Short mmCIF file of C-alpha atoms in Angstrom, two decimals:
data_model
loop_
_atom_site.label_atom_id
_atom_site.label_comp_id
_atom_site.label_asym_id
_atom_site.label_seq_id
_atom_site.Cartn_x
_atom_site.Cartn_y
_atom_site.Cartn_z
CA UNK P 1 19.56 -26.94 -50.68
CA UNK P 2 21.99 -24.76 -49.48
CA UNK P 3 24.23 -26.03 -46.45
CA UNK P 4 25.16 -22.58 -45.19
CA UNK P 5 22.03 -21.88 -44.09
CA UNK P 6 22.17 -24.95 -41.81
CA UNK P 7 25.68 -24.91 -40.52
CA UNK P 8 25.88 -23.39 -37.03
CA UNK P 9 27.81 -20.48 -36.81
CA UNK P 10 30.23 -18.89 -34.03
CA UNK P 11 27.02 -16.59 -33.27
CA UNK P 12 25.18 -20.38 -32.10
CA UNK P 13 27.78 -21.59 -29.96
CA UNK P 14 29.55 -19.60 -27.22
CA UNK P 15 33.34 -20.06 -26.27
CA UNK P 16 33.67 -22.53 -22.95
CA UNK P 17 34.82 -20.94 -19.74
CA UNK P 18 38.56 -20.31 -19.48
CA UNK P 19 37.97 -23.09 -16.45
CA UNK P 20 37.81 -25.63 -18.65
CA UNK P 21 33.86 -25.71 -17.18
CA UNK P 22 31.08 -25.53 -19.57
CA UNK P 23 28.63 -28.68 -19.74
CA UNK P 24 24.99 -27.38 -18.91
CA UNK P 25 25.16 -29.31 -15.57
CA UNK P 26 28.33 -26.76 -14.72
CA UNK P 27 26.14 -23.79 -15.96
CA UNK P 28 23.33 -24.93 -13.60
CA UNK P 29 25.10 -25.38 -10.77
CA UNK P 30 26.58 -22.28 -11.22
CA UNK P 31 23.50 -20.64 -11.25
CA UNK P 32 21.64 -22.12 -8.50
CA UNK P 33 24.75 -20.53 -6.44
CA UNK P 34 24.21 -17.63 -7.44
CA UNK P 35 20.36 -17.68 -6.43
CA UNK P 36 21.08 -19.18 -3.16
CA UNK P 37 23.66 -16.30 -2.68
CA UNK P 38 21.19 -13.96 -3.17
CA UNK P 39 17.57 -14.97 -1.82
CA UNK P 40 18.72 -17.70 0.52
CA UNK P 41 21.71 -16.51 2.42
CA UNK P 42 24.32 -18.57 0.87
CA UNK P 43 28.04 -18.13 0.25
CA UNK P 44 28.82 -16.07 -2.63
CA UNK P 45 30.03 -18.10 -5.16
CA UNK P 46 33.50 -17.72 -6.57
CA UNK P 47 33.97 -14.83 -9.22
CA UNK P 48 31.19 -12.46 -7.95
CA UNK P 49 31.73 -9.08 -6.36
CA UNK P 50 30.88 -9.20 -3.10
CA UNK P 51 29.36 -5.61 -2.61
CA UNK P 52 27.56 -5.81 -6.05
CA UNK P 53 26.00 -9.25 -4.73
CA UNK P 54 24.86 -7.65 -1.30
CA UNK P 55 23.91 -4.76 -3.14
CA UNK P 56 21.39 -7.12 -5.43
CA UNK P 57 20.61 -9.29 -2.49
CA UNK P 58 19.47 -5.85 -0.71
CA UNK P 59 17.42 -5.11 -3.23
CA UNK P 60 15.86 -8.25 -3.75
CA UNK P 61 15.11 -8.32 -0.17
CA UNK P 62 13.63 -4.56 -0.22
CA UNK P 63 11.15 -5.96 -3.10
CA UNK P 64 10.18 -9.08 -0.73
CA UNK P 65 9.28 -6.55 1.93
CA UNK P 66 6.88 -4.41 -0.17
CA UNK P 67 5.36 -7.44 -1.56
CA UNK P 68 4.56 -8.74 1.56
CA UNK P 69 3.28 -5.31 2.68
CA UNK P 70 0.63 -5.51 -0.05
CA UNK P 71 -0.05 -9.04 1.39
CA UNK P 72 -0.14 -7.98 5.45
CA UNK P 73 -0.81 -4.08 5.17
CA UNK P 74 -1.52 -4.09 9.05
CA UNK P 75 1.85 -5.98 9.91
CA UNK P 76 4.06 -3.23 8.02
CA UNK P 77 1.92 -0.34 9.21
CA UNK P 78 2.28 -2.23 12.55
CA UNK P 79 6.07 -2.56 12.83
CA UNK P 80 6.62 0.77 11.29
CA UNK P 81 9.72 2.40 10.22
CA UNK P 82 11.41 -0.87 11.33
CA UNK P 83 9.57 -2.69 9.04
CA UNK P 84 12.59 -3.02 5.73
CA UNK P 85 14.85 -4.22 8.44
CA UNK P 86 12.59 -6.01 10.35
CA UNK P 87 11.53 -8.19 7.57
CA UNK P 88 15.44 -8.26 5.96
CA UNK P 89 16.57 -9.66 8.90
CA UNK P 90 13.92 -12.14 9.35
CA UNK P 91 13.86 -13.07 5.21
CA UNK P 92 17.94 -12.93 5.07
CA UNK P 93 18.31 -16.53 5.05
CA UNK P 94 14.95 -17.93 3.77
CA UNK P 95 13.98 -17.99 0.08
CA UNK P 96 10.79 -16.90 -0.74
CA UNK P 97 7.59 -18.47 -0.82
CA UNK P 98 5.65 -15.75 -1.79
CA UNK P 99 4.01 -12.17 -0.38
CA UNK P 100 1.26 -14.30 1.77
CA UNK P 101 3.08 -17.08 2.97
CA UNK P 102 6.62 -15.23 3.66
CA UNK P 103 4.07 -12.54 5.83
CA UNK P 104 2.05 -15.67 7.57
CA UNK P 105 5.11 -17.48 8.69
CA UNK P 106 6.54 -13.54 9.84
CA UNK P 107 3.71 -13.02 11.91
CA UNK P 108 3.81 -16.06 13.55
CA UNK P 109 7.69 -15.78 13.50
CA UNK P 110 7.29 -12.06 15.53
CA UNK P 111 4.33 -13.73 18.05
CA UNK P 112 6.06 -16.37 18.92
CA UNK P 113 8.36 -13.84 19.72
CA UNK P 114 6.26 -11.85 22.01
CA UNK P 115 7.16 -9.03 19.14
CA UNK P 116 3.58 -9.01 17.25
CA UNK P 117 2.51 -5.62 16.89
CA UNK P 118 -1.15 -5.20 18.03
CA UNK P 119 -2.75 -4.12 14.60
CA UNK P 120 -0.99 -6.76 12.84
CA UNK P 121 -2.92 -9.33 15.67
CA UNK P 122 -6.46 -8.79 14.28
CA UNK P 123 -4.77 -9.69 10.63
CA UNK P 124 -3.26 -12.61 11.95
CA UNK P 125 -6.35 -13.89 13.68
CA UNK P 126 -8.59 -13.59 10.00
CA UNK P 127 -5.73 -15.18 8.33
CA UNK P 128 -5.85 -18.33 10.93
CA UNK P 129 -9.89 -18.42 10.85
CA UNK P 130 -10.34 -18.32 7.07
CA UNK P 131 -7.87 -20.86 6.02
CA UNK P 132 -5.54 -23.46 7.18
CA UNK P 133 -1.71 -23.12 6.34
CA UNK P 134 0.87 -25.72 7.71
CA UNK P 135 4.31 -23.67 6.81
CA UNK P 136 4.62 -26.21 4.44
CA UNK P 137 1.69 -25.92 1.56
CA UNK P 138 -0.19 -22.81 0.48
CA UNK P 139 -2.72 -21.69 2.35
CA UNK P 140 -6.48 -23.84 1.87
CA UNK P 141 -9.88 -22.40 2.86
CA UNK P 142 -11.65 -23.19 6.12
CA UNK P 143 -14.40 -25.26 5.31
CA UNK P 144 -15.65 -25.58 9.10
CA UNK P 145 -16.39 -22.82 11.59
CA UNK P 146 -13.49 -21.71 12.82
CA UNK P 147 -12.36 -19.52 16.55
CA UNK P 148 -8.99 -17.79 16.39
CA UNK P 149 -7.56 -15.73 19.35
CA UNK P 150 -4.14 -14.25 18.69
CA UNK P 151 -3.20 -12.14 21.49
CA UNK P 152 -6.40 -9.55 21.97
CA UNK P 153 -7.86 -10.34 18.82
CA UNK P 154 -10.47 -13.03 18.24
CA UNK P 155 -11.60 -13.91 15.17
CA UNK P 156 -14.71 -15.86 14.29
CA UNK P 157 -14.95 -17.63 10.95
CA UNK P 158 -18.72 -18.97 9.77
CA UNK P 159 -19.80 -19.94 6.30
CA UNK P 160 -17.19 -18.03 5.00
CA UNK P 161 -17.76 -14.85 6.52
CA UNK P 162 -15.45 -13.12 9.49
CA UNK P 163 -16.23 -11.11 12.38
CA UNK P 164 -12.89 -9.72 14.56
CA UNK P 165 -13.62 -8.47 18.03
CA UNK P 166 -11.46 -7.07 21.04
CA UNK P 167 -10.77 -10.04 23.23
CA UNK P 168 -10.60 -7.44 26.38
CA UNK P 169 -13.87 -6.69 26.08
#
């Protein structure tokens, strides 16, 4: 057998940091900085540029936003223009938790508020009336009959299927 096939090579094995840093814990640490930094709002770690950070960060957040406007159509088209800096500024120092869940805990972030636009209301209220979400979990279906009034919109939730209506009426 030939042991040059089975020696490791330079190529396998990466120089340690000039730090004197390099253990995989180090390298992990390291890293979950640098994800905090940019989805959660945290210090940037040492060595990074700070406007090429913000600049990824921005991005990042910019991709959040059109996720969850695929997730809560009515909510974007409700806030409007405002809506990339409405949601950066709400998203700026929470990590994701995915298009549905980051646009449920929005909406009931901008109602509580008093700054839920009225198309994104009726969305809300179908949300609420087909399934239960805590903040915490994902979202499960409603097994029950469920009544939801969100501002004007009620929403009415039986064996699974929805009716919205104008609460002024």
């Amino acid at each position: 057998m030939n042991d040059d096939l089975t020696a490791p090579t330079a190529a396998h094995h990466p120089p340690a940091p000039a730090d004197g840093a390099g253990g995989p814990g180090d390298l992990a640490a390291r890293q979950a900085a640098l994800v905090a930094a940019l989805v959660a709002g945290a210090d940037p770690p040492p060595g990074f540029d700070t406007r090429r950070l913000a600049a990824a960060r921005e991005a990042l957040l910019r991709k959040r936003a059109g996720d969850v406007a695929r997730h809560w159509p009515l909510l974007a088209a409700g806030v409007g223009d405002a809506w990339p800096a409405t949601f950066a500024e709400w998203a700026a120092t929470r990590p994701t938790r995915g298009g549905l869940r980051d646009g449920w805990d929005l909406a009931r972030a901008l109602r509580a508020g008093n700054g839920l636009p009225r198309l994104a209301a009726g969305e809300l209220a179908v949300r609420e009336a087909t399934s239960r979400y805590d903040g915490e979990r994902p979202p499960r279906p409603r097994r029950l009959p469920a009544v939801v009034r969100i501002d004007d919109a009620v929403a009415v939730q039986i064996a699974g299927r929805v009716r919205l209506r104008d609460a002024r009426r």
